[in-house]
Amino acid sequence: MTTESFPSSPARHKGGAVYDSGDRSEAVRAWDDLREGALRWQLWSRLGWHDIRKRYRRSVLGPFWLTLSMAVMVASLGLIYGTLFRLDLEGYLPFLAVGLAIWTFIASFLNEGCISFIELEPLIKNVRIPMSLHILRALWRNLIIFGHNIVIFAVVALIFGIWPGAAGLLAVAGLALLLVNAGWIMLLLGMICTRFRDVPPIIGSVIQLLFFVTPVMWKPELLGDRRYLMVLNPFYHLLEVIRAPLLGQVPGWESWVAGLLFAVAGWTFTFVCFTRFRKRIAYWL
């Protein structure tokens, strides 16, 4: 009999059916895990920063190597696509720079969400800390790298004289919405990939597919009358609520609504799964 077979409170029998109040107890414990993980921000922020320093130890540029490689990619893709499709570089290069920076962040937390528990197996098995703290650690680490990469857009915007103005303030709210969605996505993927080790390669393939169907390198206007197809892509909306304000535009209300609905539905489903499987994560490792 597994550990989960023992309820945390006595079962109540009524009319031949068994009513276990342990489900409510597990929900409370799951909520406490999320709350305690968020409150211990000093710990996960320091661990995330330590991961960055450890990854780029004895490197002169550190995480700026990623920034440099992205700068080369933006310049090369901008010139190639701008020449082939006769696009205005003054409008296309900033669009491409900010799109690639945001998408790299999205792809990073999707990939690292898959291994957020697996790579910390010794720590999880030997130190009792909230499971959500590991997710926040990985999310903070990727947010730091995103901060390095967004510098490319700042340089491109300065070159072409782009100033977002008051609309740029909406980018902060857009980034917050993206982080809220990133939290449940990483937590859900962490549980799934810990249980089923074949899932991470599948997620990697899905990310590549999403990159091509999401307007990162191409503009939504190219779809013409079929632009409605992007409504079905939640990652387009999460990207748009940050990219549009940085380009001095106001995102459509449908992107905000889609992002909020995505967050509510995602966190509801993830919390149910976290309540059910939180105690099993250590056994799956």
GROMACS .gro file of N, CA and C in nm, residues 76-170:
model
  285
   76SER      N    1   2.125   3.898  -3.868
   76SER     CA    2   2.128   3.814  -3.988
   76SER      C    3   1.987   3.787  -4.040
   77LEU      N    4   1.896   3.749  -3.951
   77LEU     CA    5   1.759   3.720  -3.995
   77LEU      C    6   1.690   3.847  -4.045
   78GLY      N    7   1.718   3.958  -3.978
   78GLY     CA    8   1.656   4.083  -4.021
   78GLY      C    9   1.699   4.122  -4.161
   79LEU      N   10   1.828   4.107  -4.190
   79LEU     CA   11   1.876   4.142  -4.323
   79LEU      C   12   1.828   4.043  -4.428
   80ILE      N   13   1.830   3.915  -4.394
   80ILE     CA   14   1.789   3.812  -4.492
   80ILE      C   15   1.641   3.824  -4.523
   81TYR      N   16   1.556   3.824  -4.418
   81TYR     CA   17   1.412   3.831  -4.441
   81TYR      C   18   1.371   3.967  -4.496
   82GLY      N   19   1.439   4.071  -4.450
   82GLY     CA   20   1.407   4.203  -4.502
   82GLY      C   21   1.437   4.215  -4.651
   83THR      N   22   1.546   4.151  -4.694
   83THR     CA   23   1.582   4.155  -4.836
   83THR      C   24   1.492   4.065  -4.919
   84LEU      N   25   1.467   3.943  -4.871
   84LEU     CA   26   1.386   3.848  -4.948
   84LEU      C   27   1.243   3.896  -4.965
   85PHE      N   28   1.184   3.947  -4.856
   85PHE     CA   29   1.043   3.986  -4.860
   85PHE      C   30   1.024   4.136  -4.875
   86ARG      N   31   1.137   4.207  -4.899
   86ARG     CA   32   1.132   4.352  -4.922
   86ARG      C   33   1.059   4.425  -4.809
   87LEU      N   34   1.101   4.393  -4.688
   87LEU     CA   35   1.039   4.456  -4.571
   87LEU      C   36   1.117   4.580  -4.530
   88ASP      N   37   1.047   4.670  -4.468
   88ASP     CA   38   1.109   4.791  -4.418
   88ASP      C   39   1.186   4.758  -4.291
   89LEU      N   40   1.320   4.766  -4.296
   89LEU     CA   41   1.402   4.728  -4.182
   89LEU      C   42   1.375   4.815  -4.060
   90GLU      N   43   1.336   4.938  -4.082
   90GLU     CA   44   1.309   5.027  -3.970
   90GLU      C   45   1.192   4.978  -3.885
   91GLY      N   46   1.098   4.908  -3.947
   91GLY     CA   47   0.986   4.853  -3.872
   91GLY      C   48   1.003   4.707  -3.839
   92TYR      N   49   1.081   4.635  -3.923
   92TYR     CA   50   1.092   4.490  -3.905
   92TYR      C   51   1.196   4.452  -3.800
   93LEU      N   52   1.312   4.517  -3.798
   93LEU     CA   53   1.417   4.480  -3.703
   93LEU      C   54   1.373   4.496  -3.557
   94PRO      N   55   1.309   4.606  -3.518
   94PRO     CA   56   1.259   4.613  -3.379
   94PRO      C   57   1.154   4.506  -3.349
   95PHE      N   58   1.065   4.480  -3.444
   95PHE     CA   59   0.965   4.376  -3.429
   95PHE      C   60   1.031   4.241  -3.406
   96LEU      N   61   1.135   4.210  -3.486
   96LEU     CA   62   1.205   4.083  -3.474
   96LEU      C   63   1.284   4.075  -3.345
   97ALA      N   64   1.350   4.183  -3.306
   97ALA     CA   65   1.435   4.182  -3.186
   97ALA      C   66   1.354   4.154  -3.060
   98VAL      N   67   1.244   4.226  -3.043
   98VAL     CA   68   1.164   4.206  -2.922
   98VAL      C   69   1.092   4.072  -2.928
   99GLY      N   70   1.049   4.029  -3.046
   99GLY     CA   71   0.981   3.900  -3.059
   99GLY      C   72   1.072   3.784  -3.023
  100LEU      N   73   1.196   3.787  -3.072
  100LEU     CA   74   1.290   3.679  -3.042
  100LEU      C   75   1.328   3.677  -2.894
  101ALA      N   76   1.342   3.795  -2.834
  101ALA     CA   77   1.376   3.800  -2.691
  101ALA      C   78   1.265   3.738  -2.606
  102ILE      N   79   1.141   3.773  -2.637
  102ILE     CA   80   1.028   3.718  -2.560
  102ILE      C   81   1.012   3.570  -2.587
  103TRP      N   82   1.026   3.530  -2.715
  103TRP     CA   83   1.008   3.388  -2.746
  103TRP      C   84   1.117   3.302  -2.683
  104THR      N   85   1.240   3.353  -2.679
  104THR     CA   86   1.348   3.278  -2.614
  104THR      C   87   1.316   3.255  -2.468
  105PHE      N   88   1.256   3.355  -2.404
  105PHE     CA   89   1.214   3.339  -2.264
  105PHE      C   90   1.105   3.233  -2.252
  106ILE      N   91   1.007   3.237  -2.342
  106ILE     CA   92   0.899   3.138  -2.340
  106ILE      C   93   0.954   2.998  -2.361
  107ALA      N   94   1.039   2.981  -2.462
  107ALA     CA   95   1.096   2.849  -2.491
  107ALA      C   96   1.181   2.800  -2.375
  108SER      N   97   1.251   2.891  -2.308
  108SER     CA   98   1.337   2.852  -2.196
  108SER      C   99   1.257   2.799  -2.079
  109PHE      N  100   1.149   2.869  -2.041
  109PHE     CA  101   1.075   2.819  -1.926
  109PHE      C  102   0.993   2.695  -1.961
  110LEU      N  103   0.959   2.677  -2.088
  110LEU     CA  104   0.893   2.552  -2.126
  110LEU      C  105   0.990   2.435  -2.115
  111ASN      N  106   1.112   2.454  -2.166
  111ASN     CA  107   1.212   2.347  -2.159
  111ASN      C  108   1.255   2.318  -2.016
  112GLU      N  109   1.282   2.422  -1.940
  112GLU     CA  110   1.331   2.401  -1.804
  112GLU      C  111   1.220   2.359  -1.709
  113GLY      N  112   1.096   2.388  -1.746
  113GLY     CA  113   0.986   2.337  -1.666
  113GLY      C  114   0.982   2.185  -1.667
  114CYS      N  115   1.022   2.127  -1.778
  114CYS     CA  116   1.022   1.980  -1.790
  114CYS      C  117   1.121   1.915  -1.695
  115ILE      N  118   1.232   1.981  -1.668
  115ILE     CA  119   1.337   1.920  -1.585
  115ILE      C  120   1.353   1.992  -1.451
  116SER      N  121   1.258   2.076  -1.415
  116SER     CA  122   1.271   2.154  -1.293
  116SER      C  123   1.281   2.067  -1.168
  117PHE      N  124   1.215   1.952  -1.167
  117PHE     CA  125   1.224   1.860  -1.055
  117PHE      C  126   1.331   1.754  -1.078
  118ILE      N  127   1.345   1.709  -1.201
  118ILE     CA  128   1.438   1.601  -1.232
  118ILE      C  129   1.582   1.641  -1.202
  119GLU      N  130   1.621   1.762  -1.240
  119GLU     CA  131   1.760   1.804  -1.221
  119GLU      C  132   1.793   1.832  -1.075
  120LEU      N  133   1.691   1.842  -0.991
  120LEU     CA  134   1.714   1.868  -0.848
  120LEU      C  135   1.677   1.747  -0.763
  121GLU      N  136   1.691   1.629  -0.818
  121GLU     CA  137   1.654   1.506  -0.746
  121GLU      C  138   1.723   1.493  -0.610
  122PRO      N  139   1.857   1.511  -0.599
  122PRO     CA  140   1.919   1.497  -0.467
  122PRO      C  141   1.866   1.598  -0.365
  123LEU      N  142   1.842   1.721  -0.409
  123LEU     CA  143   1.792   1.823  -0.317
  123LEU      C  144   1.652   1.791  -0.270
  124ILE      N  145   1.566   1.748  -0.360
  124ILE     CA  146   1.427   1.719  -0.325
  124ILE      C  147   1.419   1.601  -0.230
  125LYS      N  148   1.506   1.503  -0.248
  125LYS     CA  149   1.501   1.382  -0.165
  125LYS      C  150   1.564   1.401  -0.028
  126ASN      N  151   1.647   1.505  -0.012
  126ASN     CA  152   1.720   1.520   0.113
  126ASN      C  153   1.683   1.646   0.191
  127VAL      N  154   1.624   1.745   0.125
  127VAL     CA  155   1.590   1.869   0.193
  127VAL      C  156   1.441   1.895   0.176
  128ARG      N  157   1.373   1.922   0.285
  128ARG     CA  158   1.229   1.943   0.279
  128ARG      C  159   1.200   2.092   0.263
  129ILE      N  160   1.177   2.133   0.140
  129ILE     CA  161   1.137   2.270   0.109
  129ILE      C  162   1.019   2.263   0.012
  130PRO      N  163   0.942   2.369  -0.001
  130PRO     CA  164   0.825   2.366  -0.090
  130PRO      C  165   0.862   2.330  -0.233
  131MET      N  166   0.781   2.246  -0.295
  131MET     CA  167   0.804   2.208  -0.433
  131MET      C  168   0.795   2.329  -0.526
  132SER      N  169   0.708   2.422  -0.493
  132SER     CA  170   0.691   2.540  -0.577
  132SER      C  171   0.816   2.627  -0.579
  133LEU      N  172   0.898   2.616  -0.477
  133LEU     CA  173   1.020   2.696  -0.471
  133LEU      C  174   1.114   2.661  -0.585
  134HIS      N  175   1.118   2.534  -0.625
  134HIS     CA  176   1.204   2.492  -0.736
  134HIS      C  177   1.156   2.554  -0.867
  135ILE      N  178   1.024   2.567  -0.881
  135ILE     CA  179   0.970   2.630  -1.001
  135ILE      C  180   1.005   2.778  -1.004
  136LEU      N  181   0.990   2.845  -0.891
  136LEU     CA  182   1.021   2.988  -0.884
  136LEU      C  183   1.169   3.012  -0.908
  137ARG      N  184   1.251   2.922  -0.862
  137ARG     CA  185   1.396   2.933  -0.884
  137ARG      C  186   1.428   2.930  -1.032
  138ALA      N  187   1.372   2.833  -1.104
  138ALA     CA  188   1.397   2.823  -1.248
  138ALA      C  189   1.336   2.941  -1.323
  139LEU      N  190   1.218   2.986  -1.281
  139LEU     CA  191   1.153   3.098  -1.348
  139LEU      C  192   1.234   3.226  -1.329
  140TRP      N  193   1.285   3.249  -1.210
  140TRP     CA  194   1.366   3.368  -1.183
  140TRP      C  195   1.496   3.364  -1.264
  141ARG      N  196   1.554   3.246  -1.274
  141ARG     CA  197   1.678   3.230  -1.352
  141ARG      C  198   1.657   3.269  -1.498
  142ASN      N  199   1.547   3.226  -1.554
  142ASN     CA  200   1.518   3.259  -1.694
  142ASN      C  201   1.477   3.404  -1.711
  143LEU      N  202   1.416   3.462  -1.608
  143LEU     CA  203   1.380   3.603  -1.616
  143LEU      C  204   1.506   3.690  -1.618
  144ILE      N  205   1.609   3.650  -1.545
  144ILE     CA  206   1.735   3.724  -1.547
  144ILE      C  207   1.796   3.721  -1.688
  145ILE      N  208   1.794   3.604  -1.750
  145ILE     CA  209   1.848   3.593  -1.886
  145ILE      C  210   1.764   3.676  -1.984
  146PHE      N  211   1.633   3.678  -1.964
  146PHE     CA  212   1.547   3.761  -2.048
  146PHE      C  213   1.585   3.908  -2.034
  147GLY      N  214   1.620   3.949  -1.913
  147GLY     CA  215   1.664   4.086  -1.892
  147GLY      C  216   1.789   4.120  -1.971
  148HIS      N  217   1.877   4.021  -1.987
  148HIS     CA  218   1.997   4.043  -2.069
  148HIS      C  219   1.960   4.053  -2.217
  149ASN      N  220   1.869   3.967  -2.261
  149ASN     CA  221   1.837   3.962  -2.404
  149ASN      C  222   1.756   4.082  -2.451
  150ILE      N  223   1.675   4.139  -2.363
  150ILE     CA  224   1.591   4.252  -2.404
  150ILE      C  225   1.676   4.376  -2.431
  151VAL      N  226   1.802   4.371  -2.388
  151VAL     CA  227   1.893   4.482  -2.417
  151VAL      C  228   1.909   4.500  -2.567
  152ILE      N  229   1.901   4.389  -2.642
  152ILE     CA  230   1.915   4.397  -2.788
  152ILE      C  231   1.806   4.485  -2.846
  153PHE      N  232   1.683   4.467  -2.800
  153PHE     CA  233   1.575   4.551  -2.849
  153PHE      C  234   1.597   4.696  -2.812
  154ALA      N  235   1.648   4.721  -2.691
  154ALA     CA  236   1.673   4.859  -2.650
  154ALA      C  237   1.773   4.926  -2.744
  155VAL      N  238   1.876   4.851  -2.784
  155VAL     CA  239   1.976   4.906  -2.876
  155VAL      C  240   1.914   4.933  -3.013
  156VAL      N  241   1.836   4.834  -3.063
  156VAL     CA  242   1.772   4.850  -3.194
  156VAL      C  243   1.673   4.966  -3.191
  157ALA      N  244   1.596   4.977  -3.083
  157ALA     CA  245   1.500   5.088  -3.071
  157ALA      C  246   1.570   5.222  -3.067
  158LEU      N  247   1.686   5.226  -3.001
  158LEU     CA  248   1.763   5.351  -2.996
  158LEU      C  249   1.815   5.390  -3.134
  159ILE      N  250   1.858   5.289  -3.210
  159ILE     CA  251   1.911   5.315  -3.344
  159ILE      C  252   1.804   5.372  -3.436
  160PHE      N  253   1.684   5.313  -3.429
  160PHE     CA  254   1.576   5.354  -3.519
  160PHE      C  255   1.484   5.460  -3.458
  161GLY      N  256   1.519   5.508  -3.341
  161GLY     CA  257   1.442   5.616  -3.279
  161GLY      C  258   1.303   5.577  -3.236
  162ILE      N  259   1.288   5.455  -3.183
  162ILE     CA  260   1.157   5.409  -3.136
  162ILE      C  261   1.142   5.439  -2.988
  163TRP      N  262   1.036   5.507  -2.952
  163TRP     CA  263   1.007   5.538  -2.812
  163TRP      C  264   0.864   5.493  -2.782
  164PRO      N  265   0.847   5.394  -2.694
  164PRO     CA  266   0.712   5.339  -2.670
  164PRO      C  267   0.616   5.438  -2.607
  165GLY      N  268   0.667   5.535  -2.534
  165GLY     CA  269   0.580   5.633  -2.470
  165GLY      C  270   0.499   5.573  -2.356
  166ALA      N  271   0.381   5.628  -2.335
  166ALA     CA  272   0.296   5.582  -2.225
  166ALA      C  273   0.251   5.438  -2.245
  167ALA      N  274   0.238   5.396  -2.372
  167ALA     CA  275   0.195   5.258  -2.399
  167ALA      C  276   0.295   5.157  -2.347
  168GLY      N  277   0.421   5.199  -2.335
  168GLY     CA  278   0.524   5.106  -2.287
  168GLY      C  279   0.500   5.057  -2.146
  169LEU      N  280   0.424   5.134  -2.066
  169LEU     CA  281   0.394   5.090  -1.930
  169LEU      C  282   0.311   4.962  -1.928
  170LEU      N  283   0.234   4.941  -2.035
  170LEU     CA  284   0.153   4.819  -2.043
  170LEU      C  285   0.240   4.695  -2.055
   0.00000   0.00000   0.00000
